[in-house]
Tab-separated table of N, CA and C in Angstrom:
chain	number	residue	atom	x	y	z
A	17	MET	N	-107.413	-332.475	211.035
A	17	MET	CA	-107.417	-332.178	212.201
A	17	MET	C	-106.138	-332.934	212.759
A	18	LEU	N	-106.286	-333.336	212.334
A	18	LEU	CA	-104.988	-334.738	213.138
A	18	LEU	C	-104.111	-334.423	212.695
A	19	GLU	N	-104.296	-334.012	210.795
A	19	GLU	CA	-102.683	-333.643	210.462
A	19	GLU	C	-102.221	-332.380	211.695
A	20	ASN	N	-103.188	-331.043	212.003
A	20	ASN	CA	-102.422	-330.647	212.727
A	20	ASN	C	-102.012	-330.862	213.743
A	21	MET	N	-102.463	-331.223	214.211
A	21	MET	CA	-102.501	-332.005	215.638
A	21	MET	C	-101.093	-332.766	215.200
A	22	GLN	N	-100.788	-333.378	214.793
A	22	GLN	CA	-99.242	-334.155	215.068
A	22	GLN	C	-98.229	-333.085	214.314
A	23	LEU	N	-98.649	-332.084	213.334
A	23	LEU	CA	-97.593	-331.040	213.344
A	23	LEU	C	-97.302	-330.007	213.475
A	24	SER	N	-98.303	-330.331	215.106
A	24	SER	CA	-98.132	-329.248	215.982
A	24	SER	C	-97.404	-329.334	217.552
A	25	LYS	N	-97.541	-330.873	216.425
A	25	LYS	CA	-96.712	-332.150	217.865
A	25	LYS	C	-97.439	-331.985	219.534
A	26	ASP	N	-98.557	-331.960	219.538
A	26	ASP	CA	-99.469	-331.365	220.804
A	26	ASP	C	-99.968	-332.893	221.056
A	27	PRO	N	-99.644	-333.414	221.220
A	27	PRO	CA	-100.367	-335.083	221.761
A	27	PRO	C	-101.623	-334.786	221.940
A	28	ILE	N	-102.433	-336.040	222.373
A	28	ILE	CA	-103.847	-336.531	223.187
A	28	ILE	C	-103.161	-336.831	224.500
A	29	SER	N	-103.619	-335.779	225.410
A	29	SER	CA	-103.252	-336.265	226.598
A	29	SER	C	-104.559	-337.068	227.892
A	30	TYR	N	-104.490	-338.282	228.448
A	30	TYR	CA	-105.342	-338.671	229.413
A	30	TYR	C	-104.148	-338.282	230.561
A	31	ALA	N	-105.287	-337.402	231.818
A	31	ALA	CA	-104.352	-338.418	233.285
A	31	ALA	C	-104.044	-339.777	233.536
A	32	GLU	N	-104.994	-340.250	233.245
A	32	GLU	CA	-105.595	-341.659	233.973
A	32	GLU	C	-104.818	-342.639	232.486
A	33	TYR	N	-103.717	-342.232	231.883
A	33	TYR	CA	-103.508	-342.925	230.779
A	33	TYR	C	-101.706	-342.861	231.013
A	34	GLN	N	-100.964	-345.042	231.688
A	34	GLN	CA	-100.597	-344.276	231.505
A	34	GLN	C	-99.948	-345.764	230.516
A	35	SER	N	-98.201	-345.490	229.842
A	35	SER	CA	-97.447	-346.555	229.660
A	35	SER	C	-96.207	-346.457	229.301
A	36	ASP	N	-95.850	-348.042	229.771
A	36	ASP	CA	-94.396	-348.300	229.990
A	36	ASP	C	-93.466	-348.136	229.112
A	37	SER	N	-94.775	-348.552	227.757
A	37	SER	CA	-93.329	-349.341	226.542
A	37	SER	C	-94.328	-348.307	225.188
A	38	GLU	N	-94.924	-346.995	225.536
A	38	GLU	CA	-95.345	-346.365	224.562
A	38	GLU	C	-94.488	-346.166	223.677
A	39	GLU	N	-94.565	-345.837	222.360
A	39	GLU	CA	-93.520	-345.031	221.011
A	39	GLU	C	-94.242	-343.669	221.040
A	40	CYS	N	-93.772	-342.494	220.525
A	40	CYS	CA	-94.314	-341.505	220.477
A	40	CYS	C	-95.023	-341.590	219.008
A	41	ASP	N	-95.914	-341.017	219.064
A	41	ASP	CA	-97.336	-340.540	218.557
A	41	ASP	C	-96.373	-339.504	217.302
A	42	SER	N	-95.582	-339.238	216.765
A	42	SER	CA	-95.541	-338.473	215.692
A	42	SER	C	-95.681	-339.054	214.334
A	43	PHE	N	-96.051	-337.992	213.946
A	43	PHE	CA	-96.401	-338.599	212.033
A	43	PHE	C	-95.944	-337.773	211.260
A	44	SER	N	-95.702	-337.037	211.989
A	44	SER	CA	-95.285	-335.196	210.467
A	44	SER	C	-94.297	-335.928	209.940
A	45	ASP	N	-93.327	-336.585	210.131
A	45	ASP	CA	-92.744	-337.590	208.727
A	45	ASP	C	-93.604	-337.716	207.614
A	46	SER	N	-93.940	-338.875	207.687
A	46	SER	CA	-95.784	-339.296	207.286
A	46	SER	C	-96.513	-338.074	206.498
A	47	ILE	N	-96.946	-336.778	207.047
A	47	ILE	CA	-97.805	-336.183	206.698
A	47	ILE	C	-96.680	-335.626	205.968
A	48	ASN	N	-95.883	-334.937	206.190
A	48	ASN	CA	-94.564	-334.245	204.780
A	48	ASN	C	-94.270	-335.528	203.896
A	49	ILE	N	-94.101	-336.292	203.888
A	49	ILE	CA	-94.195	-336.531	202.847
A	49	ILE	C	-94.853	-337.001	201.550
A	50	TYR	N	-96.551	-336.805	202.205
A	50	TYR	CA	-98.058	-336.739	201.081
A	50	TYR	C	-97.710	-335.907	200.997
A	51	THR	N	-97.344	-334.366	201.783
A	51	THR	CA	-98.549	-332.568	200.922
A	51	THR	C	-96.975	-332.952	200.225
A	52	ASN	N	-95.817	-333.511	200.520
A	52	ASN	CA	-94.527	-333.087	199.379
A	52	ASN	C	-95.025	-334.321	198.013
A	53	LYS	N	-95.530	-335.441	198.439
A	53	LYS	CA	-96.123	-336.096	196.775
A	53	LYS	C	-97.469	-335.287	195.920
A	54	PHE	N	-97.983	-334.296	196.243
A	54	PHE	CA	-99.431	-333.794	196.880
A	54	PHE	C	-98.438	-332.243	195.645
A	55	ARG	N	-97.355	-331.844	196.031
A	55	ARG	CA	-96.551	-330.895	196.087
A	55	ARG	C	-95.731	-331.647	193.985
A	56	ASN	N	-95.226	-332.461	194.333
A	56	ASN	CA	-94.478	-332.576	193.334
A	56	ASN	C	-95.594	-332.653	192.249
A	57	THR	N	-96.503	-333.613	192.665
A	57	THR	CA	-97.211	-333.354	191.376
A	57	THR	C	-98.029	-332.623	190.994
A	58	ALA	N	-98.712	-331.974	191.421
A	58	ALA	CA	-99.375	-330.767	191.322
A	58	ALA	C	-97.743	-329.971	190.505
A	59	THR	N	-96.971	-329.434	190.624
A	59	THR	CA	-95.947	-328.930	189.634
A	59	THR	C	-95.319	-329.919	188.601
A	60	ILE	N	-95.477	-331.073	188.076
A	60	ILE	CA	-95.849	-331.449	187.023
A	60	ILE	C	-97.006	-331.636	186.099
A	61	LEU	N	-98.184	-331.789	187.504
A	61	LEU	CA	-99.047	-331.569	186.068
A	61	LEU	C	-99.280	-329.822	185.776
A	62	THR	N	-100.095	-329.016	186.515
A	62	THR	CA	-99.199	-327.911	185.989
A	62	THR	C	-98.090	-327.292	184.629
A	63	ARG	N	-97.617	-328.043	184.468
A	63	ARG	CA	-95.886	-328.060	183.884
A	63	ARG	C	-96.346	-328.481	182.374
A	64	VAL	N	-96.895	-329.762	182.906
A	64	VAL	CA	-97.965	-330.944	181.177
A	64	VAL	C	-98.862	-329.741	180.554
A	65	TYR	N	-99.949	-329.502	181.390
A	65	TYR	CA	-100.807	-328.632	181.079
A	65	TYR	C	-100.783	-327.201	180.386
A	66	SER	N	-99.805	-326.435	181.057
A	66	SER	CA	-99.837	-325.407	180.322
A	66	SER	C	-98.477	-325.585	179.122
A	67	PHE	N	-98.083	-326.461	179.147
A	67	PHE	CA	-97.081	-327.003	177.643
A	67	PHE	C	-98.480	-327.211	177.009
A	68	THR	N	-99.321	-327.720	177.295
A	68	THR	CA	-100.004	-328.329	176.073
A	68	THR	C	-101.381	-327.645	175.541
A	69	ALA	N	-101.577	-326.163	176.258
A	69	ALA	CA	-101.808	-325.068	175.973
A	69	ALA	C	-101.359	-323.892	175.488
A	70	ILE	N	-99.482	-324.035	175.771
A	70	ILE	CA	-99.103	-323.266	174.733
A	70	ILE	C	-99.299	-323.624	173.553
A	71	VAL	N	-98.642	-324.654	173.231
A	71	VAL	CA	-98.822	-325.293	172.090
A	71	VAL	C	-100.298	-325.577	171.152
A	72	PHE	N	-101.207	-325.843	171.981
A	72	PHE	CA	-103.042	-325.793	171.389
A	72	PHE	C	-102.931	-324.793	170.998
A	73	MET	N	-102.261	-323.636	171.566
A	73	MET	CA	-102.779	-322.102	171.318
A	73	MET	C	-102.057	-321.396	170.526
A	74	VAL	N	-100.399	-322.083	170.154
A	74	VAL	CA	-99.960	-321.097	169.252
A	74	VAL	C	-99.843	-322.199	167.523
A	75	SER	N	-100.274	-323.709	167.618
A	75	SER	CA	-100.286	-324.290	166.776
A	75	SER	C	-101.047	-323.636	165.369
A	76	PRO	N	-102.544	-323.433	165.922
A	76	PRO	CA	-103.075	-323.098	164.511
A	76	PRO	C	-102.587	-321.792	163.721
A	77	PHE	N	-101.279	-320.464	164.563
A	77	PHE	CA	-100.965	-319.481	163.997
A	77	PHE	C	-100.556	-320.033	163.048
A	78	VAL	N	-98.972	-321.013	163.603
A	78	VAL	CA	-97.818	-321.401	163.422
A	78	VAL	C	-98.318	-321.979	161.640
A	79	GLU	N	-99.176	-322.695	161.915
A	79	GLU	CA	-100.243	-323.802	160.689
A	79	GLU	C	-100.407	-322.699	159.564
A	80	TYR	N	-101.273	-321.462	159.406
A	80	TYR	CA	-101.437	-320.709	158.909
A	80	TYR	C	-100.226	-319.688	158.410
A	81	TYR	N	-99.044	-319.747	158.760
A	81	TYR	CA	-97.917	-318.783	158.411
A	81	TYR	C	-97.154	-319.578	158.041
A	82	LEU	N	-97.274	-321.125	158.036
A	82	LEU	CA	-96.847	-322.327	156.996
A	82	LEU	C	-96.967	-322.266	155.615
A	83	CYS	N	-98.111	-322.284	155.316
A	83	CYS	CA	-99.411	-322.903	154.597
A	83	CYS	C	-99.568	-320.972	153.779
A	84	LYS	N	-99.016	-320.295	154.366
A	84	LYS	CA	-98.545	-319.012	153.810
A	84	LYS	C	-97.610	-318.695	153.074
A	85	LEU	N	-96.353	-319.005	153.516
A	85	LEU	CA	-95.487	-319.686	153.319
A	85	LEU	C	-94.664	-320.423	152.485
A	86	ARG	N	-95.391	-321.553	151.972
A	86	ARG	CA	-95.706	-322.425	150.749
A	86	ARG	C	-96.215	-321.564	149.984
A	87	GLY	N	-97.286	-320.931	149.585
A	87	GLY	CA	-97.794	-320.407	149.052
A	87	GLY	C	-99.391	-321.245	148.713
A	88	MET	N	-99.512	-321.737	149.623
A	88	MET	CA	-101.059	-322.704	149.244
A	88	MET	C	-102.345	-321.629	150.242
A	89	GLU	N	-103.243	-322.571	149.412
A	89	GLU	CA	-104.462	-321.361	149.994
A	89	GLU	C	-105.084	-321.458	151.659
A	90	CYS	N	-104.956	-320.574	152.237
A	90	CYS	CA	-105.032	-321.022	153.343
A	90	CYS	C	-107.037	-320.581	153.758
A	91	LEU	N	-107.991	-321.199	154.450
A	91	LEU	CA	-108.812	-321.352	154.815
A	91	LEU	C	-109.467	-320.126	156.176
A	92	GLY	N	-109.820	-319.151	155.043
A	92	GLY	CA	-110.181	-317.897	156.446
A	92	GLY	C	-108.601	-317.997	157.370
A	93	TYR	N	-109.424	-317.636	158.503
A	93	TYR	CA	-108.891	-316.699	159.792
A	93	TYR	C	-108.053	-318.304	160.654
A	94	PRO	N	-106.781	-318.101	160.906
A	94	PRO	CA	-106.410	-318.667	162.246
A	94	PRO	C	-107.795	-318.591	164.171
A	95	HIS	N	-107.649	-320.043	164.068
A	95	HIS	CA	-108.373	-319.721	165.328
A	95	HIS	C	-108.451	-321.015	165.823
A	96	ILE	N	-107.709	-320.230	167.457
A	96	ILE	CA	-107.455	-321.270	168.516
A	96	ILE	C	-108.626	-322.793	169.194
A	97	LEU	N	-109.703	-322.180	168.784
A	97	LEU	CA	-110.953	-323.055	169.082
A	97	LEU	C	-111.216	-323.146	167.581
A	98	PRO	N	-111.460	-324.220	167.263
A	98	PRO	CA	-111.445	-323.956	165.264
A	98	PRO	C	-113.698	-324.347	165.038
A	99	ASN	N	-113.471	-323.706	163.851
A	99	ASN	CA	-115.256	-324.040	163.930
A	99	ASN	C	-115.722	-322.766	164.614
A	100	TRP	N	-115.719	-321.531	164.688
A	100	TRP	CA	-115.882	-320.844	165.885
A	100	TRP	C	-115.732	-319.243	165.248
A	101	PRO	N	-115.862	-319.362	163.748
A	101	PRO	CA	-115.440	-317.339	163.140
A	101	PRO	C	-116.910	-317.159	163.694
A	102	LEU	N	-117.352	-316.139	164.646
A	102	LEU	CA	-118.901	-315.410	164.925
A	102	LEU	C	-118.160	-314.413	164.204
A	103	LEU	N	-117.446	-313.445	164.546
A	103	LEU	CA	-117.142	-312.293	163.847
A	103	LEU	C	-115.785	-312.045	163.099
A	104	ASP	N	-115.669	-313.233	162.014
A	104	ASP	CA	-114.626	-312.659	161.010
A	104	ASP	C	-114.752	-311.845	159.999
A	105	ASP	N	-116.244	-311.966	159.410
A	105	ASP	CA	-116.627	-311.525	158.297
A	105	ASP	C	-116.821	-310.073	158.840
A	106	LEU	N	-117.456	-309.684	159.361
A	106	LEU	CA	-117.090	-308.158	160.067
A	106	LEU	C	-115.915	-306.772	159.552
A	107	SER	N	-115.037	-307.445	160.470
A	107	SER	CA	-113.478	-306.866	160.515
A	107	SER	C	-112.110	-307.428	161.305
A	108	ILE	N	-111.822	-306.683	160.918
A	108	ILE	CA	-109.584	-307.614	161.848
A	108	ILE	C	-110.304	-307.248	162.684
A	109	PHE	N	-111.376	-305.988	164.004
A	109	PHE	CA	-111.381	-306.220	165.229
A	109	PHE	C	-112.392	-306.981	165.220
A	110	GLY	N	-113.758	-307.824	164.939
A	110	GLY	CA	-114.803	-309.451	164.996
A	110	GLY	C	-113.048	-310.222	165.251
A	111	TYR	N	-112.541	-309.923	164.140
A	111	TYR	CA	-111.418	-311.295	164.790
A	111	TYR	C	-110.455	-311.038	165.147
A	112	ILE	N	-110.192	-310.758	165.993
A	112	ILE	CA	-109.418	-310.334	166.620
A	112	ILE	C	-110.391	-310.214	168.310
A	113	LEU	N	-110.950	-310.029	168.591
A	113	LEU	CA	-112.384	-309.948	168.827
A	113	LEU	C	-112.632	-311.488	169.237
A	114	THR	N	-112.994	-312.515	168.764
A	114	THR	CA	-113.109	-313.830	168.726
A	114	THR	C	-112.061	-314.487	169.417
A	115	VAL	N	-110.541	-314.540	168.357
A	115	VAL	CA	-109.591	-314.765	169.139
A	115	VAL	C	-109.151	-314.115	170.593
A	116	LEU	N	-109.492	-313.326	170.996
A	116	LEU	CA	-109.516	-312.870	172.117
A	116	LEU	C	-110.507	-313.924	173.053
A	117	GLY	N	-111.216	-314.272	172.913
A	117	GLY	CA	-112.810	-314.753	173.917
A	117	GLY	C	-112.372	-315.788	173.629
A	118	GLU	N	-111.604	-316.308	172.342
A	118	GLU	CA	-111.025	-318.330	172.154
A	118	GLU	C	-110.288	-318.650	173.229
A	119	PHE	N	-108.766	-317.070	173.340
A	119	PHE	CA	-107.481	-317.273	174.091
A	119	PHE	C	-108.388	-317.491	175.786
A	120	ILE	N	-108.858	-317.107	175.772
A	120	ILE	CA	-109.791	-316.691	177.634
A	120	ILE	C	-110.289	-318.192	177.642
A	121	SER	N	-110.842	-318.810	176.777
A	121	SER	CA	-112.126	-319.615	176.778
A	121	SER	C	-110.746	-321.166	177.139
A	122	ALA	N	-109.499	-321.192	176.189
A	122	ALA	CA	-108.856	-322.663	176.350
A	122	ALA	C	-108.164	-322.244	177.533
A	123	VAL	N	-107.665	-321.239	177.855
A	123	VAL	CA	-107.210	-320.879	179.865
A	123	VAL	C	-108.414	-320.965	180.198
A	124	TYR	N	-108.760	-320.902	180.332
A	124	TYR	CA	-109.916	-321.093	181.519
A	124	TYR	C	-110.809	-322.831	181.735
A	125	CYS	N	-110.206	-323.127	180.391
A	125	CYS	CA	-110.874	-325.152	180.185
A	125	CYS	C	-109.690	-325.752	180.648
A	126	VAL	N	-108.229	-324.836	180.299
A	126	VAL	CA	-106.900	-325.460	180.976
A	126	VAL	C	-107.143	-325.558	182.586
A	127	CYS	N	-107.252	-323.918	183.220
A	127	CYS	CA	-107.460	-323.822	185.025
A	127	CYS	C	-108.079	-325.040	185.402
A	128	VAL	N	-109.867	-325.439	184.879
A	128	VAL	CA	-110.607	-326.373	185.402
A	128	VAL	C	-110.167	-327.922	184.938
A	129	HIS	N	-109.807	-327.846	184.271
A	129	HIS	CA	-108.528	-329.529	184.035
A	129	HIS	C	-107.668	-329.601	185.085
A	130	VAL	N	-106.996	-328.406	185.469
A	130	VAL	CA	-105.946	-328.696	186.495
A	130	VAL	C	-106.149	-328.695	187.904
A	131	ALA	N	-107.249	-327.547	187.982
A	131	ALA	CA	-108.319	-327.767	189.354
A	131	ALA	C	-108.937	-329.726	189.796
A	132	PHE	N	-109.615	-329.809	188.457
A	132	PHE	CA	-110.132	-330.708	188.854
A	132	PHE	C	-109.540	-332.673	188.956
A	133	ASP	N	-108.614	-332.562	188.526
A	133	ASP	CA	-107.447	-333.389	188.129
A	133	ASP	C	-106.588	-333.070	189.720
A	134	MET	N	-106.181	-331.862	190.411
A	134	MET	CA	-105.208	-331.720	191.286
A	134	MET	C	-106.585	-332.232	192.932
A	135	THR	N	-107.447	-331.794	192.693
A	135	THR	CA	-108.267	-331.773	193.253
A	135	THR	C	-108.674	-333.741	193.830
A	136	ALA	N	-108.765	-334.440	192.416
A	136	ALA	CA	-108.873	-335.879	192.517
A	136	ALA	C	-107.796	-337.091	193.240
A	137	ILE	N	-106.082	-336.127	192.511
A	137	ILE	CA	-104.988	-336.413	193.382
A	137	ILE	C	-105.222	-336.730	194.628
A	138	GLY	N	-105.180	-335.243	194.959
A	138	GLY	CA	-104.947	-334.276	196.738
A	138	GLY	C	-105.703	-335.429	197.440
A	139	VAL	N	-107.082	-336.496	197.057
A	139	VAL	CA	-107.665	-336.546	198.131
A	139	VAL	C	-106.797	-338.311	197.809
A	140	MET	N	-106.481	-339.064	196.236
A	140	MET	CA	-105.945	-340.108	197.003
A	140	MET	C	-105.247	-340.350	197.502
A	141	ILE	N	-104.226	-338.969	197.345
A	141	ILE	CA	-102.989	-338.196	198.639
A	141	ILE	C	-103.111	-338.975	199.624
A	142	PHE	N	-104.320	-338.518	199.812
A	142	PHE	CA	-104.891	-337.247	201.237
A	142	PHE	C	-105.344	-338.947	202.107
A	143	VAL	N	-106.526	-339.592	201.040
A	143	VAL	CA	-106.876	-340.794	201.907
A	143	VAL	C	-105.553	-342.088	201.736
A	144	CYS	N	-104.740	-342.183	201.012
A	144	CYS	CA	-103.473	-343.114	201.596
A	144	CYS	C	-102.612	-343.140	202.414
A	145	GLY	N	-102.676	-341.271	202.663
A	145	GLY	CA	-102.193	-341.019	203.564
A	145	GLY	C	-103.057	-341.293	204.846
A	146	GLN	N	-104.797	-341.223	205.191
A	146	GLN	CA	-104.977	-341.758	206.511
A	146	GLN	C	-105.406	-343.868	206.618
A	147	PHE	N	-104.940	-343.956	205.884
A	147	PHE	CA	-105.242	-345.703	205.756
A	147	PHE	C	-103.735	-345.730	206.056
A	148	SER	N	-102.776	-344.787	206.110
A	148	SER	CA	-101.424	-345.671	206.438
A	148	SER	C	-101.165	-345.606	208.261
A	149	LEU	N	-101.837	-344.298	208.346
A	149	LEU	CA	-101.448	-343.280	209.751
A	149	LEU	C	-103.109	-344.753	210.375
A	150	LEU	N	-104.258	-344.476	210.270
A	150	LEU	CA	-105.239	-345.375	210.644
A	150	LEU	C	-103.880	-347.046	210.336
A	151	ARG	N	-103.473	-347.479	209.746
A	151	ARG	CA	-103.161	-349.077	209.727
A	151	ARG	C	-101.677	-349.317	211.288
A	152	ASP	N	-101.364	-347.381	211.441
A	152	ASP	CA	-99.597	-347.271	212.395
A	152	ASP	C	-101.142	-346.947	214.007
A	153	TYR	N	-102.011	-346.545	213.910
A	153	TYR	CA	-102.284	-346.983	215.095
A	153	TYR	C	-103.626	-347.603	215.413
A	154	SER	N	-104.112	-348.661	214.894
A	154	SER	CA	-104.503	-349.702	215.205
A	154	SER	C	-103.813	-351.228	215.393
A	155	SER	N	-102.560	-350.692	214.941
A	155	SER	CA	-101.225	-351.832	214.962
A	155	SER	C	-100.555	-351.865	216.055
A	156	ARG	N	-101.397	-350.245	216.908
A	156	ARG	CA	-100.217	-350.271	218.261
A	156	ARG	C	-101.803	-350.428	219.329
A	157	ILE	N	-103.258	-351.021	218.410
A	157	ILE	CA	-103.928	-351.300	219.756
A	157	ILE	C	-103.453	-352.008	221.140
A	158	GLY	N	-102.808	-353.728	220.855
A	158	GLY	CA	-102.274	-355.027	221.900
A	158	GLY	C	-101.393	-354.032	222.310
A	159	GLY	N	-100.665	-353.284	221.752
A	159	GLY	CA	-99.227	-353.180	222.142
A	159	GLY	C	-98.062	-354.064	221.821
A	160	LYS	N	-97.105	-354.481	222.270
A	160	LYS	CA	-95.981	-354.890	221.852
A	160	LYS	C	-96.891	-356.985	221.805
A	161	GLY	N	-97.239	-356.933	222.986
A	161	GLY	CA	-98.226	-358.126	223.243
A	161	GLY	C	-97.082	-359.082	223.926
A	162	LYS	N	-95.764	-358.448	224.581
A	162	LYS	CA	-94.903	-359.290	225.446
A	162	LYS	C	-95.429	-359.845	226.246
A	163	ARG	N	-96.450	-359.203	227.148
A	163	ARG	CA	-97.310	-359.685	228.838
A	163	ARG	C	-98.237	-359.968	228.388
A	164	CYS	N	-99.492	-360.640	228.588
A	164	CYS	CA	-100.908	-361.112	227.997
A	164	CYS	C	-101.281	-361.264	229.026
A	165	ASN	N	-101.232	-360.494	230.649
A	165	ASN	CA	-101.971	-360.977	231.125
A	165	ASN	C	-103.304	-359.425	230.979
A	166	ILE	N	-103.832	-360.513	231.745
A	166	ILE	CA	-105.298	-359.572	231.671
A	166	ILE	C	-105.299	-358.035	233.917
A	167	SER	N	-105.535	-356.715	232.824
A	167	SER	CA	-105.412	-356.448	234.200
A	167	SER	C	-106.291	-355.291	233.128
A	168	LYS	N	-106.648	-354.036	234.653
A	168	LYS	CA	-107.916	-353.253	234.126
A	168	LYS	C	-106.621	-352.041	233.677
A	169	ARG	N	-105.808	-352.189	234.047
A	169	ARG	CA	-104.523	-350.955	233.289
A	169	ARG	C	-104.674	-351.318	231.889
A	170	ARG	N	-104.958	-352.516	231.368
A	170	ARG	CA	-104.250	-353.084	229.588
A	170	ARG	C	-105.439	-352.678	229.127
A	171	ASP	N	-106.307	-352.330	229.996
A	171	ASP	CA	-107.910	-352.331	229.779
A	171	ASP	C	-108.087	-351.152	228.829
A	172	GLU	N	-107.534	-349.860	230.179
A	172	GLU	CA	-108.063	-348.675	230.057
A	172	GLU	C	-106.809	-348.640	228.769
A	173	ARG	N	-105.979	-349.026	229.328
A	173	ARG	CA	-104.827	-348.678	227.838
A	173	ARG	C	-105.257	-349.007	226.305
A	174	ALA	N	-105.675	-350.029	226.382
A	174	ALA	CA	-106.591	-350.342	225.134
A	174	ALA	C	-107.463	-350.079	224.738
A	175	HIS	N	-108.428	-349.382	225.445
A	175	HIS	CA	-109.373	-348.881	224.863
A	175	HIS	C	-108.969	-347.308	224.275
A	176	PHE	N	-107.926	-346.578	224.829
A	176	PHE	CA	-107.530	-345.239	224.639
A	176	PHE	C	-107.407	-345.346	223.459
A	177	ARG	N	-106.113	-346.256	223.054
A	177	ARG	CA	-105.507	-346.652	221.921
A	177	ARG	C	-106.688	-346.519	220.977
A	178	ILE	N	-107.580	-347.174	221.522
A	178	ILE	CA	-108.974	-347.594	220.171
A	178	ILE	C	-109.657	-346.514	219.837
A	179	VAL	N	-109.947	-345.851	221.050
A	179	VAL	CA	-110.518	-344.117	220.749
A	179	VAL	C	-109.249	-343.624	220.142
A	180	ARG	N	-107.886	-343.836	219.886
A	180	ARG	CA	-107.105	-342.942	219.584
A	180	ARG	C	-107.608	-342.920	217.748
A	181	CYS	N	-107.136	-344.426	218.303
A	181	CYS	CA	-107.659	-345.041	216.638
A	181	CYS	C	-108.067	-344.553	215.360
A	182	HIS	N	-109.727	-344.096	216.571
A	182	HIS	CA	-110.655	-343.793	215.371
A	182	HIS	C	-110.777	-342.237	215.175
A	183	GLN	N	-110.143	-341.389	215.867
A	183	GLN	CA	-110.204	-340.186	216.040
A	183	GLN	C	-109.693	-339.755	214.395
A	184	THR	N	-108.878	-340.939	213.545
A	184	THR	CA	-108.153	-340.508	212.713
A	184	THR	C	-109.604	-340.771	211.266
């Protein structure tokens, strides 16, 4: 909600609120920074998981064919998920069906890991951005501190800033 308000540059306005030295409260640069952090992290993490999944799924078949090339005895057919030879004894179609199921399971597992890790990373980056906004808003509650005289107008301005600060 606060992000959309900041990115659309539709500031909160109260008719009675006036400030002589109020700075513009546009945090779209900060929002874009932590959005880009999330995108970059998502790209890197997805590439790492994809590469790992490909190596994990191809390695049993490479090992099997290297074993055959060296003339060594291989124990059964290669499997993506070891110790899961359900239909190997029936026929080659049973083996293909088993390997297809293993492939789908491995891809699903990688997708679940990516989704979980990206959710955790996204929440951490979002919370970091929210703390940055809260810090910036709360540092502006008292103004610049050049004049410390008590007045109704300054109290209303401080109250407005406190309300705005707590909307984050």
